[in-house]
PDB file of C-alpha atoms in Angstrom:
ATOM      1  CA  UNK A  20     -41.035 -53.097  95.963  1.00 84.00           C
ATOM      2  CA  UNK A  21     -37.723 -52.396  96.463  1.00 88.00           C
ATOM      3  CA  UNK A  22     -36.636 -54.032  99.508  1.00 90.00           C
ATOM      4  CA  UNK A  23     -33.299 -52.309 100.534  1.00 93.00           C
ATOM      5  CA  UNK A  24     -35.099 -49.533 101.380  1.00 93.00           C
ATOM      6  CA  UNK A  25     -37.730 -50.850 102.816  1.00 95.00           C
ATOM      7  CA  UNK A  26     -35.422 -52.246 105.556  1.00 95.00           C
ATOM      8  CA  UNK A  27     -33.936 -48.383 106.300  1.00 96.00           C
ATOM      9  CA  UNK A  28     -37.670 -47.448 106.381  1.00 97.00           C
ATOM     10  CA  UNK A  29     -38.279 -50.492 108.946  1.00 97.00           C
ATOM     11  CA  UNK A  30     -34.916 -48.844 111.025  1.00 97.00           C
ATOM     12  CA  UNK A  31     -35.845 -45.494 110.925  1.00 98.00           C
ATOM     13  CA  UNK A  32     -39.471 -46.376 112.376  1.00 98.00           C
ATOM     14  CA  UNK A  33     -37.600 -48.891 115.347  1.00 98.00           C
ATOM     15  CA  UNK A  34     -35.277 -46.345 116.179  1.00 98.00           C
ATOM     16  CA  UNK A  35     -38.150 -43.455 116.265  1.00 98.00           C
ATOM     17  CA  UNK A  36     -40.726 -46.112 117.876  1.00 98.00           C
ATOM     18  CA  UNK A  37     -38.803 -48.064 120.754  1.00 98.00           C
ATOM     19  CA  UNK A  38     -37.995 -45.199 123.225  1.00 98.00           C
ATOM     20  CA  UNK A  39     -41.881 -43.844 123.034  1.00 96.00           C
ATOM     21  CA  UNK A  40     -42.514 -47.356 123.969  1.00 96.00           C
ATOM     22  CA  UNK A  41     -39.793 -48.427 126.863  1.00 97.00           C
ATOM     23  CA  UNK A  42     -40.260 -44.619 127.975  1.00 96.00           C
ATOM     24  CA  UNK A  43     -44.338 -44.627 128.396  1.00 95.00           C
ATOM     25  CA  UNK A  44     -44.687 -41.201 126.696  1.00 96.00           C
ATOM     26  CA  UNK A  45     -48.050 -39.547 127.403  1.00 95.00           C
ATOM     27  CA  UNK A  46     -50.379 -39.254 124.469  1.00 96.00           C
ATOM     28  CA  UNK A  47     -50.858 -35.373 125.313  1.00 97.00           C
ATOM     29  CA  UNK A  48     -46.656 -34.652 125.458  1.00 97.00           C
ATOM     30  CA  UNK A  49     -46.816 -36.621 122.384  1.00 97.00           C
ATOM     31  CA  UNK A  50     -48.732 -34.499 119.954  1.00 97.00           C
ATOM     32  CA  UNK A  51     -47.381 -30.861 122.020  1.00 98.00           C
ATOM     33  CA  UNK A  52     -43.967 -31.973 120.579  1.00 98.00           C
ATOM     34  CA  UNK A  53     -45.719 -32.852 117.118  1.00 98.00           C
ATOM     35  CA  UNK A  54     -47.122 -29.461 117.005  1.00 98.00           C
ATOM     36  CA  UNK A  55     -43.357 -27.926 118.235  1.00 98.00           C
ATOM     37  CA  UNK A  56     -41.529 -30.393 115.722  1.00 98.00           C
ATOM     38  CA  UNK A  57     -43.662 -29.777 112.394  1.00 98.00           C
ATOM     39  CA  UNK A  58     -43.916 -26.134 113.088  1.00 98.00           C
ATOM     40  CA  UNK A  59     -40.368 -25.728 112.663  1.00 98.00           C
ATOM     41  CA  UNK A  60     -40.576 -28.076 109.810  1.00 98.00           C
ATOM     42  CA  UNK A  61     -43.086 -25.917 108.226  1.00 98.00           C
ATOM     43  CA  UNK A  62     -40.929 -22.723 108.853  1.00 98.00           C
ATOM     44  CA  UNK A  63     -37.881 -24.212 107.324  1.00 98.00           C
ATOM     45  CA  UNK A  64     -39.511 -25.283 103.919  1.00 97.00           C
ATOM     46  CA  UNK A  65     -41.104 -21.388 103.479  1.00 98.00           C
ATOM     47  CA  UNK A  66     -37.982 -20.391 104.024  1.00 98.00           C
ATOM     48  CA  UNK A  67     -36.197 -22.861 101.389  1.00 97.00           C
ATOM     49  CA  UNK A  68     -38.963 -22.038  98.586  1.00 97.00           C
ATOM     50  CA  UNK A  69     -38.806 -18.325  99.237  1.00 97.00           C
ATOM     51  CA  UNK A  70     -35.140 -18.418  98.346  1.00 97.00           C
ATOM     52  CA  UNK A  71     -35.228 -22.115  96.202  1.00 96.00           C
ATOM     53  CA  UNK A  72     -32.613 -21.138  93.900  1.00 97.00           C
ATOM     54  CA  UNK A  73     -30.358 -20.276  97.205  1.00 97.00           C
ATOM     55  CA  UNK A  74     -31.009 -23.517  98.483  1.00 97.00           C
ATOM     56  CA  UNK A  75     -30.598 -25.996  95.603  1.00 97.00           C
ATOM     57  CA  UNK A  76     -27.165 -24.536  94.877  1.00 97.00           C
ATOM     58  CA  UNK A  77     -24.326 -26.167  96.314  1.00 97.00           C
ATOM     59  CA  UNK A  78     -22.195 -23.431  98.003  1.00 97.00           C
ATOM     60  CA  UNK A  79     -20.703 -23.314 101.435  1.00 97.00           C
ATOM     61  CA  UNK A  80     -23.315 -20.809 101.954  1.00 97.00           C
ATOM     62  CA  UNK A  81     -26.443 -22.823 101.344  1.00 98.00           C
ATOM     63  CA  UNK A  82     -24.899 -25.236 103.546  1.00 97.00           C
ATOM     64  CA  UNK A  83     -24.110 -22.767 106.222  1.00 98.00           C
ATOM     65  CA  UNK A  84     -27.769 -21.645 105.907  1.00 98.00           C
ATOM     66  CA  UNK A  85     -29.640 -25.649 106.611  1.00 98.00           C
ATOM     67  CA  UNK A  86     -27.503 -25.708 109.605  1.00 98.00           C
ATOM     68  CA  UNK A  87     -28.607 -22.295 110.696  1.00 98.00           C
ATOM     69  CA  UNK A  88     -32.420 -22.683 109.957  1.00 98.00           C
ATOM     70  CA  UNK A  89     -32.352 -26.064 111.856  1.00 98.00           C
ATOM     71  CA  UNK A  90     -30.379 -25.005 114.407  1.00 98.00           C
ATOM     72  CA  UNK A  91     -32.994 -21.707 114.943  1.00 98.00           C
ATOM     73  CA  UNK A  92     -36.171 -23.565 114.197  1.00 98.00           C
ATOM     74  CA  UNK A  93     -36.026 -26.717 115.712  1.00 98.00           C
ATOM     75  CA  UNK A  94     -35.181 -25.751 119.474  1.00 98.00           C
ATOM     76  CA  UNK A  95     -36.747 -22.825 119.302  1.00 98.00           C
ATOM     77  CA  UNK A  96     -40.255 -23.871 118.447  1.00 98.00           C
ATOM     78  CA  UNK A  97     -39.327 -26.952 121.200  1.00 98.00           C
ATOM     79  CA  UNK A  98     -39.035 -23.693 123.744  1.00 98.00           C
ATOM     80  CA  UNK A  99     -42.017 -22.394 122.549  1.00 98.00           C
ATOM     81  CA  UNK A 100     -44.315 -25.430 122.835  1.00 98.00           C
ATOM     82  CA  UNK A 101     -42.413 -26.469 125.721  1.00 97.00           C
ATOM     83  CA  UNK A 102     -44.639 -24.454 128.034  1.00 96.00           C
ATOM     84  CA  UNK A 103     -47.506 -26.889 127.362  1.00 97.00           C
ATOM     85  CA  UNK A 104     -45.702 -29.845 128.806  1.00 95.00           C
ATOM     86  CA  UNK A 105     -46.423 -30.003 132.759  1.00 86.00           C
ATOM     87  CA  UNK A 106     -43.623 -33.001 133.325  1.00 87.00           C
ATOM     88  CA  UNK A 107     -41.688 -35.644 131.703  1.00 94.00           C
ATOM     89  CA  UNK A 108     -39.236 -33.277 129.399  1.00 95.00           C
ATOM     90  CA  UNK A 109     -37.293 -36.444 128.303  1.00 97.00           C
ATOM     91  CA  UNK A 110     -40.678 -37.970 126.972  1.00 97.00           C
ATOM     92  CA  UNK A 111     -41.090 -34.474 124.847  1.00 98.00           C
ATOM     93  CA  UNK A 112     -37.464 -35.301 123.381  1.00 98.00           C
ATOM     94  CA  UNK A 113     -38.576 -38.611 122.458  1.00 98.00           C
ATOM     95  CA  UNK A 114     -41.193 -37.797 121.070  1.00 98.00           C
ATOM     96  CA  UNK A 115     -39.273 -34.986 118.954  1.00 98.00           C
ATOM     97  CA  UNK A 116     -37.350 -37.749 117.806  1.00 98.00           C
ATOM     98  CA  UNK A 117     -40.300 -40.170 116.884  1.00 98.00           C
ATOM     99  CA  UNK A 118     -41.898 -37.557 114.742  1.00 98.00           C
ATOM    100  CA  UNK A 119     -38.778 -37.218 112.691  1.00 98.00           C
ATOM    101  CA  UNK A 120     -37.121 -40.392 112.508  1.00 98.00           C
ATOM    102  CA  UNK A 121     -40.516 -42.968 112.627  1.00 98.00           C
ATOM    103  CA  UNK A 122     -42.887 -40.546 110.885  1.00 97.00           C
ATOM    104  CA  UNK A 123     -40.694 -38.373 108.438  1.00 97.00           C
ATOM    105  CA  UNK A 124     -37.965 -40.512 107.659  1.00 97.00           C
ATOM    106  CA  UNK A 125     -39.868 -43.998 108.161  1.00 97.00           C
ATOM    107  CA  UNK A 126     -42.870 -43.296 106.577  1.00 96.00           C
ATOM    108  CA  UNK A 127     -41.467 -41.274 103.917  1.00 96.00           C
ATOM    109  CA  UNK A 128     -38.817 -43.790 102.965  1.00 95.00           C
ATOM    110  CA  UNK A 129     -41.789 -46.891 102.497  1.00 94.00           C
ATOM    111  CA  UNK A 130     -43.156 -44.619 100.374  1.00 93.00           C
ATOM    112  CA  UNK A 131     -40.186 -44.344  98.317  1.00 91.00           C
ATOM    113  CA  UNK A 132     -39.800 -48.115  98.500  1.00 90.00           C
ATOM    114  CA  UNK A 133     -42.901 -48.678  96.331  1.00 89.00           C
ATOM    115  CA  UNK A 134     -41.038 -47.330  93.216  1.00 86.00           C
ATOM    116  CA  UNK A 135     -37.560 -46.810  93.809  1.00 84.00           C
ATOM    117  CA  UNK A 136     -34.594 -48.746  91.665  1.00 86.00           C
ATOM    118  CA  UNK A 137     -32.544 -50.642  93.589  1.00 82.00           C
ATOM    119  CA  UNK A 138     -29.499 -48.747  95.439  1.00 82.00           C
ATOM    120  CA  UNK A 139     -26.138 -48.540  93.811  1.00 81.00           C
ATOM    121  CA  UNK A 140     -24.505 -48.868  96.905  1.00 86.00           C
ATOM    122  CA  UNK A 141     -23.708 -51.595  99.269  1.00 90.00           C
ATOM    123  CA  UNK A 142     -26.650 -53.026 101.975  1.00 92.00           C
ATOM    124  CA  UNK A 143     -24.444 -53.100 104.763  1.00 93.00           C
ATOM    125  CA  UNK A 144     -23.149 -49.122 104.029  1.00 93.00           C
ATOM    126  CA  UNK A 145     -26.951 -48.148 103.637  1.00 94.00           C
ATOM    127  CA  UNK A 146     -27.723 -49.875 106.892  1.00 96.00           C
ATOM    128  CA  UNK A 147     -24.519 -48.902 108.825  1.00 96.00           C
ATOM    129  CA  UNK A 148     -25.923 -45.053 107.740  1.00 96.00           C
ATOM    130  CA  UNK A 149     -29.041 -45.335 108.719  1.00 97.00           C
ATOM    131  CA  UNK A 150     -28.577 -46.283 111.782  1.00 97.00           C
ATOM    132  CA  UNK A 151     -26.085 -43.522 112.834  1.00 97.00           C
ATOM    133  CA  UNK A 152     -27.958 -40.833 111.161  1.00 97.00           C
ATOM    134  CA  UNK A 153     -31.131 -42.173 113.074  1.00 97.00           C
ATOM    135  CA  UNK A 154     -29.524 -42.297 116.455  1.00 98.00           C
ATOM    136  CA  UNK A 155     -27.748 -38.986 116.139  1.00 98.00           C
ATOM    137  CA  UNK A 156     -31.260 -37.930 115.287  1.00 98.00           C
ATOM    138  CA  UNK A 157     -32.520 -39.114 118.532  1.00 98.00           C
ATOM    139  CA  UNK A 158     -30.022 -37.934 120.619  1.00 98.00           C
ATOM    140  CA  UNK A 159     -30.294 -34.236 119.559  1.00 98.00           C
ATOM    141  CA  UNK A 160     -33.781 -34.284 119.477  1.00 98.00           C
ATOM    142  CA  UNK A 161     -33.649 -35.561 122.959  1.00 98.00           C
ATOM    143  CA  UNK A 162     -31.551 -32.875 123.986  1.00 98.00           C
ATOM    144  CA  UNK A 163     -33.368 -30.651 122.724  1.00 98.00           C
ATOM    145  CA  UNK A 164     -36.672 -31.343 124.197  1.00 98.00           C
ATOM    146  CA  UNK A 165     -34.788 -31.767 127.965  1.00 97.00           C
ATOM    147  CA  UNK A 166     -33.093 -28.423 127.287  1.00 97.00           C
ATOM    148  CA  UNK A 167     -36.199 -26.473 126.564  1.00 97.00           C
ATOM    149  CA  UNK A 168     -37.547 -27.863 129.393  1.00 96.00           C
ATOM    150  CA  UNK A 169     -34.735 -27.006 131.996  1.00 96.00           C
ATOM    151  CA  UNK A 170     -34.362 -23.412 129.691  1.00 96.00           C
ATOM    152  CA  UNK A 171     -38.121 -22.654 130.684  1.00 95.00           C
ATOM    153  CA  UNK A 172     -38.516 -24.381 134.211  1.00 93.00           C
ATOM    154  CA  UNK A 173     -35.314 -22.370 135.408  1.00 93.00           C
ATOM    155  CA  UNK A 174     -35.785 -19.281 133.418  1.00 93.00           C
ATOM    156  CA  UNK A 175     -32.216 -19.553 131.599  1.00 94.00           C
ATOM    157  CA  UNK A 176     -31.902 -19.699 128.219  1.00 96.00           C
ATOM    158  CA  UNK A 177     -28.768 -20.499 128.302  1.00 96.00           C
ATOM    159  CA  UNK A 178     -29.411 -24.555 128.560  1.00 97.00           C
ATOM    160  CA  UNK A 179     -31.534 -24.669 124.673  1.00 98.00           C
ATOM    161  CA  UNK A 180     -28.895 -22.220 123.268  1.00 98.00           C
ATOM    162  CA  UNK A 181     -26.065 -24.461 124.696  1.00 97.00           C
ATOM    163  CA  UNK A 182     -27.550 -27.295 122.421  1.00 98.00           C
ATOM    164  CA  UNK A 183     -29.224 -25.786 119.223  1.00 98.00           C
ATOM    165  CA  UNK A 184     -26.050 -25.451 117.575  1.00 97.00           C
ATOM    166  CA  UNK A 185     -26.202 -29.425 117.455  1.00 97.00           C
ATOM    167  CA  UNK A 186     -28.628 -28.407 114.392  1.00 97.00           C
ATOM    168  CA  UNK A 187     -25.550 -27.490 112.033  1.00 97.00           C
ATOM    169  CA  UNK A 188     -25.317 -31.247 111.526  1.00 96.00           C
ATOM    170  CA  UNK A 189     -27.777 -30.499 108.593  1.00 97.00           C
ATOM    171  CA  UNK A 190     -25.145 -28.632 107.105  1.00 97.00           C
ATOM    172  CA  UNK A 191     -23.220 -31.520 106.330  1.00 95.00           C
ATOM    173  CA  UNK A 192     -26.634 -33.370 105.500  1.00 95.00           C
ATOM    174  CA  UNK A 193     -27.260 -30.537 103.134  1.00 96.00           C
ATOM    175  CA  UNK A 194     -23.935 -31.137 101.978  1.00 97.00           C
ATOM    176  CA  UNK A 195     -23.807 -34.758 100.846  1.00 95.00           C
ATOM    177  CA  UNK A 196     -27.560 -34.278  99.505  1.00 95.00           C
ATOM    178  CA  UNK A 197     -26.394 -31.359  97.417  1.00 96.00           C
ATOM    179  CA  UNK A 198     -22.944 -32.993  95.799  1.00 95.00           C
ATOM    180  CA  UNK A 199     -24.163 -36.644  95.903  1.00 90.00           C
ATOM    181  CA  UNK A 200     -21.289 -37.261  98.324  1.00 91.00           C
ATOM    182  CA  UNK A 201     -20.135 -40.273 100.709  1.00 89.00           C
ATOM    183  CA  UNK A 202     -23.216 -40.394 103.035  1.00 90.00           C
ATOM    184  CA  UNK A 203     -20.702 -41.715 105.968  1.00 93.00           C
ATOM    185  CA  UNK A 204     -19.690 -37.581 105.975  1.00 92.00           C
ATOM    186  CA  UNK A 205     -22.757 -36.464 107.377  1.00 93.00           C
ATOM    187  CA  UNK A 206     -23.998 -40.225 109.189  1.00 95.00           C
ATOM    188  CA  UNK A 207     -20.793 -40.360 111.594  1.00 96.00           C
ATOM    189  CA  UNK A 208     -20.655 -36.426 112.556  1.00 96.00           C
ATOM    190  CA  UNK A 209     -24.269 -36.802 113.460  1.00 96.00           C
ATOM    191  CA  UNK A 210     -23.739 -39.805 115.718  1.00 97.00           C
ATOM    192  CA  UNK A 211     -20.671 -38.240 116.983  1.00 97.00           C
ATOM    193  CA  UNK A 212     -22.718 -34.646 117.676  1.00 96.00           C
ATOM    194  CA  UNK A 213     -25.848 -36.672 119.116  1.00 97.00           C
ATOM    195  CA  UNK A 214     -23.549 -38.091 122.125  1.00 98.00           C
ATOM    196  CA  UNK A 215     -22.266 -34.947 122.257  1.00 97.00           C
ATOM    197  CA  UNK A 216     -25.712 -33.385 123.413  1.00 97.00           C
ATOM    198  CA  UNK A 217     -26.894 -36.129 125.069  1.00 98.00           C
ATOM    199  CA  UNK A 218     -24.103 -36.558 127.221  1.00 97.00           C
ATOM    200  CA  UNK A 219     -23.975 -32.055 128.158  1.00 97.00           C
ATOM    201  CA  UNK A 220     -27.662 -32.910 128.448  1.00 97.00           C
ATOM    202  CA  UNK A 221     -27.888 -35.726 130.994  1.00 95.00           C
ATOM    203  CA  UNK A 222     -24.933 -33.797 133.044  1.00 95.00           C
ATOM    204  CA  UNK A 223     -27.455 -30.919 132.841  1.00 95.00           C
ATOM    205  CA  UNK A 224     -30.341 -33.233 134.571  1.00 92.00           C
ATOM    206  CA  UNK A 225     -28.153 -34.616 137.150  1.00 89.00           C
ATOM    207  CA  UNK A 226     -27.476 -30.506 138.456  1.00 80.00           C
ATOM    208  CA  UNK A 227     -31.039 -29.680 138.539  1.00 68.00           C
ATOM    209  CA  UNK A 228     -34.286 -30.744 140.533  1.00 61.00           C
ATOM    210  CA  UNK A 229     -36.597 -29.797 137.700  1.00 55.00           C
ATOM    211  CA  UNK A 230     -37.266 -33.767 136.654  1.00 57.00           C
TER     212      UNK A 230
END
């Protein structure tokens, strides 16, 4: 068992776990935003094996293209699915975020824990990382699901297109993944580009009536 990553597994599933809880998300917005979330999911990885060799390559291209297919898929299956969720549009952001960061990330990384070597790197980096990636994670995700919302509920697209570029972030992601580079490149830009959409987000909420 490999311990070091078992503790960015246990972060990843505290930071996707503790707003469902404090928030009270409904089971029902829950699983509309699982359906919105691993739809887009599913759309990005045909995509990536339809071109494979495109995507393992690491060009500014290929890096240009992850941020394009998250920024595309992501909020606009959370439009799509959006429709199904009668209130609460900050519990469907959550609960974008929980899917990702408790169930994707979490899960996936106590699965790598089982057999993984230990990390050349040091524990307080890895930790420091996690926990920016995770709550940039959050934020966009929450902005994303509050966007759709207010996009659909005022008939203006204009609020989930103001926001979806927040998905270039996996650009850099892409980036470090590709090259093996410094993961504080992509970890501190996505902090940095979560406040960014939270904050246009909650200014968003406090102009309309739709909440």
């Amino acid at each position: 068992m490999n311990f070091e990553i078992l503790s960015l597994a246990l972060i990843s599933i505290i930071i996707g776990v503790t707003p469902l809880l404090v928030h009270r998300v409904k089971v029902t917005v829950l699983f509309i935003a699982a359906a919105a979330y691993f739809t887009a999911i599913a759309s990005k990885g045909v995509i990536q094996l339809a071109f494979l060799k495109f995507f393992i390559t690491p060009q500014i291209p290929t890096f240009l293209a992850y941020g394009a297919l998250t920024a595309i898929t992501e909020p606009g299956f959370a439009y799509l699915f959006v429709r199904l969720v009668r209130q609460d549009p900050e519990g469907y952001g959550i609960s974008l975020a929980f899917w990702e960061n408790a169930v994707v990330v979490g899960l996936g990384d106590l699965a790598l824990a089982l057999y993984e070597p230990p990390l050349n790197q040091p524990f307080i980096d890895l930790v420091l990382v996690k926990i920016m990636d995770r709550l940039g994670s959050l934020f966009v995700h929450y902005s994303w699901g509050v966007c759709a919302y207010l996009s659909y509920k005022s008939r203006d697209i204009r609020y989930i297109i103001s926001v979806a570029p927040l998905g270039f972030i996996d650009s850099l992601g892409s980036y470090v993944a590709l090259t093996h580079a410094n993961y504080f490149i992509a970890s501190i830009p996505a902090l940095v580009f979560g406040i960014v959409g939270f904050t246009v987000t909650r200014y968003y909420m406090r102009k309309k009536d739709y909440l």
